[in-house]
XYZ file of C-alpha atoms in Angstrom:
569
model
C 15.921 65.500 -31.391
C 18.238 62.556 -31.656
C 17.333 59.170 -30.319
C 15.931 59.931 -26.872
C 16.373 56.375 -25.719
C 20.097 56.619 -26.288
C 20.512 59.807 -24.339
C 18.207 58.733 -21.506
C 20.816 56.174 -20.584
C 23.513 58.787 -19.956
C 23.262 59.433 -16.277
C 25.461 60.962 -13.581
C 26.587 57.527 -12.552
C 28.551 57.440 -15.803
C 29.756 61.044 -15.483
C 28.520 62.022 -18.909
C 26.272 64.740 -20.186
C 24.363 65.715 -23.318
C 25.077 69.219 -24.591
C 22.303 71.025 -26.433
C 21.373 68.749 -29.288
C 19.184 70.920 -31.465
C 17.914 71.051 -35.008
C 18.922 72.475 -38.310
C 17.706 71.990 -41.827
C 18.001 73.210 -45.349
C 14.748 73.912 -47.191
C 11.897 73.156 -44.797
C 13.761 72.242 -41.648
C 13.168 71.017 -38.138
C 13.539 72.582 -34.703
C 16.274 74.814 -33.246
C 19.256 74.153 -31.001
C 18.470 72.920 -27.527
C 19.577 74.078 -24.134
C 22.982 74.517 -22.625
C 24.472 71.422 -21.098
C 25.564 71.114 -17.494
C 25.790 68.627 -14.648
C 26.172 69.145 -10.965
C 25.353 67.342 -7.784
C 25.466 68.024 -4.072
C 25.543 65.284 -1.416
C 25.654 65.913 2.346
C 27.146 63.787 5.115
C 26.659 65.328 8.567
C 28.128 68.778 8.253
C 30.297 67.789 5.251
C 29.333 68.576 1.656
C 30.455 66.937 -1.530
C 29.819 69.114 -4.573
C 30.348 67.681 -8.010
C 32.299 69.708 -10.528
C 30.729 71.292 -13.580
C 30.883 70.267 -17.228
C 29.177 73.015 -19.179
C 29.283 73.238 -22.989
C 28.176 76.653 -24.260
C 27.483 77.310 -27.922
C 27.208 80.508 -29.947
C 27.014 80.901 -33.695
C 26.764 83.129 -36.780
C 24.744 82.005 -39.798
C 24.852 83.501 -43.310
C 22.904 82.880 -46.480
C 23.691 83.841 -50.100
C 20.663 83.819 -52.397
C 22.315 85.818 -55.175
C 22.996 89.089 -53.340
C 26.084 88.088 -51.423
C 26.214 86.633 -47.915
C 23.523 88.031 -45.684
C 23.308 87.712 -41.901
C 20.465 85.333 -41.048
C 20.709 84.446 -37.390
C 23.204 84.485 -34.589
C 23.517 83.840 -30.910
C 23.880 86.006 -29.029
C 22.165 88.757 -30.991
C 21.191 91.510 -28.618
C 19.318 93.631 -31.155
C 17.829 90.813 -33.275
C 19.250 91.925 -36.617
C 20.823 88.562 -37.502
C 24.421 89.704 -36.773
C 26.061 88.292 -33.693
C 26.318 90.955 -31.022
C 26.384 91.330 -27.241
C 26.228 94.179 -24.772
C 28.752 93.932 -21.935
C 28.956 96.637 -19.259
C 27.359 99.144 -21.592
C 29.615 98.436 -24.579
C 28.234 96.680 -27.654
C 30.446 94.211 -29.514
C 29.419 92.959 -32.991
C 30.575 90.230 -35.349
C 31.677 92.820 -37.948
C 33.983 94.435 -35.386
C 36.402 91.494 -35.770
C 37.216 90.852 -39.455
C 40.267 88.894 -40.488
C 42.223 91.691 -42.128
C 44.362 89.223 -44.030
C 41.335 87.619 -45.676
C 39.361 89.679 -48.202
C 36.396 87.302 -47.859
C 36.101 87.832 -44.093
C 33.629 90.366 -42.786
C 33.880 89.522 -39.107
C 34.296 86.691 -36.604
C 32.336 84.981 -33.860
C 32.855 87.317 -30.921
C 36.189 86.671 -29.114
C 34.800 88.586 -26.113
C 32.340 85.787 -25.338
C 33.293 83.712 -22.337
C 31.776 81.178 -20.009
C 30.580 84.094 -17.843
C 28.703 86.106 -20.491
C 27.323 83.708 -23.154
C 23.504 83.860 -22.813
C 21.603 80.549 -22.537
C 20.255 79.116 -25.810
C 16.737 79.598 -24.477
C 17.277 83.279 -25.323
C 18.311 82.644 -28.922
C 16.619 84.629 -31.699
C 16.472 82.581 -34.911
C 15.743 85.628 -37.128
C 13.807 85.724 -40.370
C 14.181 84.106 -43.757
C 15.798 86.897 -45.848
C 13.978 85.739 -48.989
C 10.450 85.252 -47.723
C 10.517 87.386 -44.586
C 9.037 84.553 -42.587
C 10.041 84.223 -38.962
C 12.428 81.307 -38.366
C 11.482 79.296 -35.326
C 14.505 77.018 -35.797
C 18.185 77.476 -36.529
C 17.554 77.132 -40.248
C 14.141 77.315 -41.879
C 14.718 78.374 -45.461
C 11.655 77.682 -47.575
C 12.586 78.976 -51.059
C 16.049 77.460 -51.681
C 16.997 77.564 -55.378
C 19.972 76.314 -57.413
C 22.933 78.622 -56.804
C 21.996 79.354 -53.174
C 24.469 78.670 -50.390
C 24.701 79.054 -46.659
C 27.150 78.653 -43.776
C 27.083 78.409 -39.981
C 30.124 78.695 -37.724
C 29.519 77.299 -34.278
C 31.736 78.544 -31.431
C 32.174 75.959 -28.673
C 33.238 76.884 -25.135
C 33.783 74.007 -22.721
C 33.708 75.371 -19.228
C 35.061 74.217 -15.846
C 36.508 70.774 -16.682
C 38.220 69.061 -19.635
C 35.966 66.947 -21.838
C 35.578 65.198 -25.152
C 33.173 66.686 -27.686
C 31.276 65.069 -30.595
C 29.234 66.782 -33.313
C 25.973 64.938 -33.993
C 22.900 64.814 -36.200
C 19.675 62.906 -35.867
C 16.154 62.531 -37.160
C 17.314 63.058 -40.726
C 14.341 62.941 -43.069
C 13.603 63.886 -46.682
C 10.337 64.378 -48.457
C 9.555 64.916 -52.121
C 6.847 67.499 -51.279
C 4.148 68.410 -53.703
C 4.860 66.870 -57.085
C 4.904 69.642 -59.655
C 4.634 68.767 -63.337
C 8.257 69.770 -64.166
C 9.518 67.645 -61.228
C 7.422 64.564 -62.116
C 8.791 64.585 -65.661
C 12.286 63.877 -64.335
C 11.407 62.319 -60.973
C 8.147 60.387 -61.447
C 8.423 58.821 -57.972
C 8.836 62.260 -56.336
C 11.514 61.037 -53.914
C 13.470 63.403 -51.667
C 16.649 64.315 -53.544
C 17.728 67.467 -51.784
C 20.338 65.984 -49.467
C 22.128 64.228 -52.299
C 22.006 67.382 -54.447
C 23.511 69.745 -51.878
C 27.322 69.932 -51.572
C 28.653 70.433 -48.055
C 31.878 71.041 -46.199
C 32.465 70.508 -42.468
C 35.693 71.978 -41.081
C 37.452 73.594 -38.157
C 37.099 77.340 -38.668
C 40.196 78.261 -36.736
C 39.742 82.041 -36.988
C 35.947 81.734 -36.514
C 35.190 83.999 -39.480
C 32.670 81.827 -41.400
C 35.115 81.517 -44.299
C 37.209 78.479 -45.232
C 40.893 79.509 -45.387
C 43.271 77.662 -47.780
C 47.018 77.516 -47.274
C 49.463 80.335 -48.075
C 53.217 80.614 -47.681
C 54.281 82.046 -44.306
C 57.470 82.735 -42.335
C 57.116 82.244 -38.594
C 59.261 83.217 -35.595
C 58.550 81.481 -32.289
C 59.666 84.028 -29.652
C 59.938 82.241 -26.305
C 60.370 83.325 -22.681
C 63.629 81.854 -21.339
C 63.337 83.459 -17.851
C 63.839 81.482 -14.649
C 60.133 81.393 -13.874
C 59.693 79.061 -16.825
C 61.833 76.373 -15.204
C 62.892 76.797 -11.592
C 60.530 75.871 -8.744
C 61.879 78.795 -6.718
C 60.167 81.157 -9.168
C 57.037 79.146 -9.969
C 58.435 77.227 -12.897
C 57.208 73.777 -11.695
C 53.602 73.234 -12.752
C 53.079 69.803 -11.162
C 54.845 66.685 -9.932
C 53.345 64.655 -12.745
C 55.644 62.979 -15.294
C 55.845 64.485 -18.747
C 57.169 62.670 -21.835
C 58.584 64.755 -24.716
C 59.826 62.930 -27.788
C 61.251 60.017 -25.843
C 62.486 61.968 -22.813
C 60.526 61.616 -19.557
C 60.844 64.093 -16.698
C 59.507 63.319 -13.228
C 57.951 66.730 -12.860
C 56.325 69.127 -15.314
C 57.637 72.671 -15.806
C 56.378 75.520 -18.013
C 59.307 75.195 -20.376
C 58.525 71.444 -20.772
C 55.015 72.355 -21.883
C 56.492 74.937 -24.319
C 58.805 72.278 -25.774
C 55.917 69.790 -26.112
C 53.702 72.423 -27.744
C 56.256 73.870 -30.136
C 57.501 70.467 -31.253
C 53.906 69.410 -31.923
C 53.590 72.685 -33.859
C 56.567 71.733 -36.021
C 55.386 68.114 -36.434
C 51.986 69.330 -37.640
C 53.557 71.686 -40.242
C 55.837 68.887 -41.459
C 52.955 66.429 -41.920
C 50.828 69.087 -43.625
C 53.637 69.807 -46.118
C 53.136 73.473 -45.237
C 54.918 76.149 -47.246
C 56.678 77.641 -44.231
C 59.957 78.828 -42.822
C 60.267 78.720 -39.060
C 62.801 80.239 -36.675
C 63.137 80.519 -32.882
C 64.060 83.567 -30.768
C 64.352 83.795 -27.001
C 64.471 86.438 -24.276
C 65.447 86.572 -20.598
C 66.477 89.421 -18.326
C 69.848 90.886 -17.536
C 72.687 89.917 -15.190
C 74.204 92.575 -12.963
C 77.691 91.689 -14.164
C 77.084 92.991 -17.672
C 73.680 94.771 -17.656
C 72.907 93.314 -21.064
C 69.604 91.602 -21.899
C 69.863 87.884 -22.569
C 68.026 87.687 -25.906
C 68.851 86.314 -29.325
C 67.979 83.882 -32.133
C 68.153 80.226 -31.145
C 67.393 79.075 -34.675
C 67.468 81.150 -37.882
C 64.563 80.910 -40.293
C 64.669 77.674 -42.298
C 62.362 75.530 -44.340
C 64.052 72.434 -42.970
C 61.671 71.820 -40.082
C 63.715 68.884 -38.761
C 66.436 71.444 -37.938
C 63.877 73.553 -36.080
C 62.722 70.479 -34.184
C 66.311 69.829 -33.147
C 66.674 73.412 -31.907
C 63.570 72.943 -29.728
C 64.898 69.688 -28.289
C 65.948 69.889 -24.643
C 64.645 73.385 -23.872
C 65.233 72.800 -20.121
C 68.978 72.764 -20.640
C 69.003 75.527 -23.198
C 67.008 77.812 -20.930
C 69.251 76.900 -17.973
C 72.338 77.778 -20.016
C 71.023 81.287 -20.486
C 69.583 81.811 -17.052
C 72.028 80.175 -14.680
C 75.144 79.905 -16.833
C 78.060 82.327 -17.011
C 77.885 86.007 -17.830
C 78.090 85.451 -21.600
C 76.276 82.154 -21.723
C 74.368 81.070 -24.842
C 71.552 78.495 -25.091
C 73.973 75.840 -26.421
C 77.077 76.152 -24.247
C 75.847 73.669 -21.618
C 76.943 75.520 -18.485
C 73.536 75.963 -16.827
C 71.884 73.928 -14.078
C 68.684 72.454 -15.518
C 67.484 70.956 -12.202
C 64.225 72.838 -11.537
C 64.710 72.398 -7.788
C 68.245 73.793 -7.686
C 69.120 77.079 -5.999
C 68.517 79.650 -8.706
C 68.875 82.807 -6.598
C 71.677 84.181 -8.750
C 69.799 84.057 -12.055
C 69.131 87.058 -14.283
C 66.389 89.404 -13.230
C 63.493 90.762 -15.244
C 62.290 89.931 -18.738
C 62.949 91.765 -21.986
C 60.062 90.833 -24.209
C 60.636 93.852 -26.465
C 64.214 92.878 -27.223
C 63.073 89.363 -28.085
C 60.453 90.740 -30.519
C 63.091 93.034 -32.082
C 65.440 90.056 -32.583
C 62.677 88.006 -34.168
C 61.674 90.887 -36.422
C 65.253 91.436 -37.552
C 65.425 87.716 -38.526
C 62.151 88.005 -40.523
C 63.580 91.084 -42.256
C 66.956 89.441 -43.053
C 65.793 85.950 -44.075
C 62.056 86.115 -44.713
C 60.667 85.492 -48.182
C 59.158 88.533 -50.005
C 56.080 86.510 -51.093
C 55.317 84.990 -47.687
C 53.125 86.321 -44.890
C 54.948 86.959 -41.645
C 54.031 85.812 -38.145
C 55.611 86.253 -34.724
C 54.281 84.063 -31.901
C 55.375 85.491 -28.546
C 55.005 83.539 -25.300
C 55.745 84.924 -21.865
C 54.793 84.234 -18.222
C 56.025 87.449 -16.623
C 56.206 91.240 -16.577
C 58.452 92.940 -19.082
C 60.823 95.833 -18.542
C 59.378 98.621 -20.588
C 62.566 100.324 -21.660
C 63.571 101.253 -18.125
C 66.538 98.940 -17.246
C 70.066 100.116 -16.452
C 70.366 100.569 -20.180
C 67.501 101.751 -22.373
C 65.894 98.734 -23.983
C 62.852 98.271 -26.254
C 59.418 98.385 -24.728
C 57.383 95.322 -25.786
C 54.426 97.371 -27.024
C 56.664 99.625 -29.128
C 58.474 96.629 -30.541
C 55.183 94.918 -31.431
C 53.811 98.162 -32.942
C 56.895 98.360 -35.167
C 56.548 94.716 -36.157
C 52.883 95.060 -37.178
C 53.498 98.359 -38.940
C 56.501 97.124 -41.022
C 59.038 99.346 -39.248
C 61.471 97.681 -39.449
C 60.040 95.693 -42.302
C 58.194 93.433 -42.953
C 54.635 93.834 -41.630
C 53.973 90.935 -39.250
C 51.034 89.338 -37.537
C 51.865 89.344 -33.820
C 50.266 86.510 -31.812
C 50.833 86.562 -28.065
C 50.408 83.848 -25.385
C 50.109 85.035 -21.812
C 50.846 82.277 -19.260
C 49.474 83.910 -16.075
C 51.789 86.890 -16.593
C 51.354 90.437 -17.886
C 48.071 90.066 -19.733
C 47.584 93.782 -20.399
C 51.003 94.110 -22.065
C 50.687 90.982 -24.186
C 47.130 91.935 -25.265
C 48.366 95.395 -26.293
C 51.028 93.710 -28.428
C 48.671 91.343 -30.250
C 47.267 92.205 -33.669
C 47.411 91.764 -37.428
C 50.026 93.027 -39.844
C 49.141 96.580 -40.705
C 46.581 96.739 -37.856
C 46.358 97.914 -34.285
C 47.319 96.037 -31.150
C 44.832 94.865 -28.559
C 43.167 92.469 -30.967
C 41.564 89.567 -29.042
C 41.751 87.310 -32.105
C 45.581 87.354 -31.817
C 45.763 86.998 -28.028
C 45.727 83.848 -25.929
C 45.305 84.259 -22.174
C 46.125 81.127 -20.170
C 45.603 80.769 -16.412
C 46.738 77.170 -16.611
C 50.126 76.365 -18.211
C 48.868 72.903 -19.080
C 46.968 74.562 -21.927
C 50.180 75.686 -23.660
C 50.364 72.694 -26.123
C 46.732 73.160 -27.116
C 47.305 76.835 -27.989
C 50.317 75.984 -30.121
C 48.182 73.287 -31.794
C 45.477 75.778 -32.620
C 48.014 78.268 -33.985
C 49.539 75.552 -36.145
C 46.120 74.797 -37.561
C 45.700 78.517 -38.421
C 49.087 78.586 -40.126
C 48.124 75.970 -42.703
C 44.854 75.526 -44.553
C 42.009 75.004 -42.126
C 41.384 71.346 -41.486
C 38.469 69.823 -43.405
C 36.674 67.125 -41.435
C 34.480 66.036 -44.328
C 33.561 67.333 -47.816
C 30.731 65.421 -49.513
C 27.033 65.675 -50.192
C 25.018 67.022 -47.285
C 23.241 63.662 -47.089
C 26.519 61.840 -46.539
C 27.799 64.417 -44.027
C 24.563 63.999 -42.065
C 24.922 60.262 -42.193
C 28.350 60.458 -40.575
C 27.072 62.862 -37.913
C 24.120 60.572 -37.177
C 26.211 57.394 -36.937
C 26.870 56.275 -33.359
C 28.006 59.169 -31.196
C 28.598 61.335 -34.212
C 31.917 62.760 -35.387
C 34.518 63.016 -32.583
C 36.179 66.434 -32.514
C 39.820 67.013 -31.641
C 40.739 69.523 -28.944
C 44.222 69.975 -30.433
C 44.366 70.071 -34.200
C 48.174 69.785 -34.234
C 47.852 66.123 -33.366
C 47.548 63.744 -36.306
C 43.990 62.634 -35.728
C 41.546 61.618 -38.482
C 38.020 62.327 -37.285
C 36.434 59.882 -39.720
C 38.973 57.016 -39.879
C 40.476 56.880 -36.377
C 38.619 55.573 -33.323
C 37.230 58.056 -30.829
C 39.671 56.909 -28.148
C 42.728 57.215 -30.392
C 45.800 58.551 -28.542
C 46.113 61.427 -31.015
C 42.665 62.788 -30.156
C 42.841 65.352 -27.355
C 40.120 66.404 -24.983
C 39.033 70.032 -24.958
C 40.728 71.692 -21.949
C 37.656 73.065 -20.192
C 39.021 76.594 -19.857
C 36.327 78.192 -21.984
C 38.661 78.884 -24.911
C 36.736 79.342 -28.142
C 36.918 76.497 -30.718
C 34.947 76.938 -33.953
C 33.425 74.284 -36.200
C 31.731 75.289 -39.455
C 29.205 73.715 -41.829
C 28.859 75.147 -45.319
C 26.349 74.065 -47.985
C 25.621 74.946 -51.624
C 22.895 73.848 -54.043
C 24.711 73.812 -57.419
C 23.354 75.750 -60.328
C 23.230 72.649 -62.532
C 20.692 70.899 -60.238
C 17.444 70.398 -62.137
C 13.721 70.168 -61.524
C 14.002 66.894 -59.576
C 14.478 68.797 -56.309
C 11.486 71.128 -56.723
C 9.469 71.242 -53.484
C 11.770 68.739 -51.717
C 12.395 69.182 -48.019
C 15.285 68.085 -45.855
C 15.075 68.152 -42.026
C 17.549 67.086 -39.422
C 18.677 67.749 -35.849
C 22.193 69.001 -35.244
C 24.041 69.444 -32.008
C 27.019 68.684 -29.802
C 27.630 66.085 -27.084
C 30.300 66.253 -24.409
C 31.523 63.939 -21.671
C 34.106 64.700 -19.034
C 37.689 63.582 -19.718
C 38.458 62.317 -16.228
C 37.795 58.569 -15.909
C 36.912 58.416 -19.602
C 39.072 57.596 -22.615
C 37.011 59.405 -25.214
C 35.488 56.191 -26.601
C 31.960 57.582 -26.128
C 28.772 55.693 -25.495
C 28.487 53.581 -28.657
C 29.258 49.883 -28.459
C 31.478 48.617 -31.262
C 29.868 46.056 -33.572
């Protein structure tokens, strides 16, 4: 384990908690991951009870190993049948890693289970570490590979679920040790001192595995439509549009209360900012949908911004969404988002606004834009956000059902085939889940569905989707020895709960303003470590062993700034 003295100082008085620091190694390695983290406290004062909140970091994983026969499943958690492939039985149904491949990635053969939640992830004490696929020896630790040869490689994707409260997370290593092992004659000829060279010989990559499929995904050209709910419940307090009375600042504008549409503007503009800074090969457009007004019985849907590669134009279209939504919802019978005749005060009387929501029409409008202005060589995405129920083709005039519209979008009818991502903000979860899925695939795919009980999580979801749109973010690519050194330094490597913010995990301080806490809603975030022993490595590593502990540390966000426990030099 890591330095026990350091962690013994982290007590409840400082509101911090260690989360399952365990062990991993390549070649002859150390011990396995530790136990799930939690903290709680109950104090009584004469018939009154104070109960501390929970901060619980749960971890699951899938590990693979390629020793010349392709990637083999080695160990996973949970693994209900002990075959090395992540699987879980829930209410009599078995879900397996290979049930969730990324159909757009030929290298993907599954994904860490999206059905795992804070309620059903088993404790790490029940983990089965499997067997070494080469030697058949039982592995008592996360990695215990004893016959590693040049050309071998392996990978582990960890899925992190922070439950109950927001918190900052670090990835850590400790007790790193190398040994030259028994000095064979071939080794001593090139390494007479028989030092441990394995860590320096192994190449490693640490990255955010956004789709949790154990495969690093590079960038590809993509055309994206953001299809946004412009109904009154996104803005007006009368319909639940006000989230809190806290101030919110968006690109220089500060509002004295926070509404759902404010959080959408914040999230989508971060989305665009991330793509700009990543120099992504993208076109982005914006569609919107509302309900209908009795005066014309026509759905209020359309394209706010046509597809364009000039992302500054898209950012401008997303500026001031309060007013643009109000123009549609509370403006005149034929109002558009830009005509300025709506009342954007969230506390105004909005009783005469349009009724219902036409998600399907919005999807159709976005799909038509992708068909008209999308690039033939680019993948297509439609990101649909809604907080309400949709009319399913049963208004005063027959309109598109959302599930039919999404089925057509995914199936290339009308063309082109489109990945449909959906974001449910405490609305019609069953409808939005049924819509979600990959181009050419079925709906109901959990990997394409985001279910939010708390609207405050909207920016984080857009951040994660932005990170999936570009190449997955590499935290560090170096020798395994150097990666471990970074992980073992201080509190380890600080992880970012929103990858759309411009945070450098190695160069920026842990309390940098661009580093976000993880929201604490149990949403899955994946971090992956991949290693390879190159073929050109020689006899100097024969018999060498490398051992190290690996784990994650979390501390609650409230009353903390993310600086961690380390004292600057």
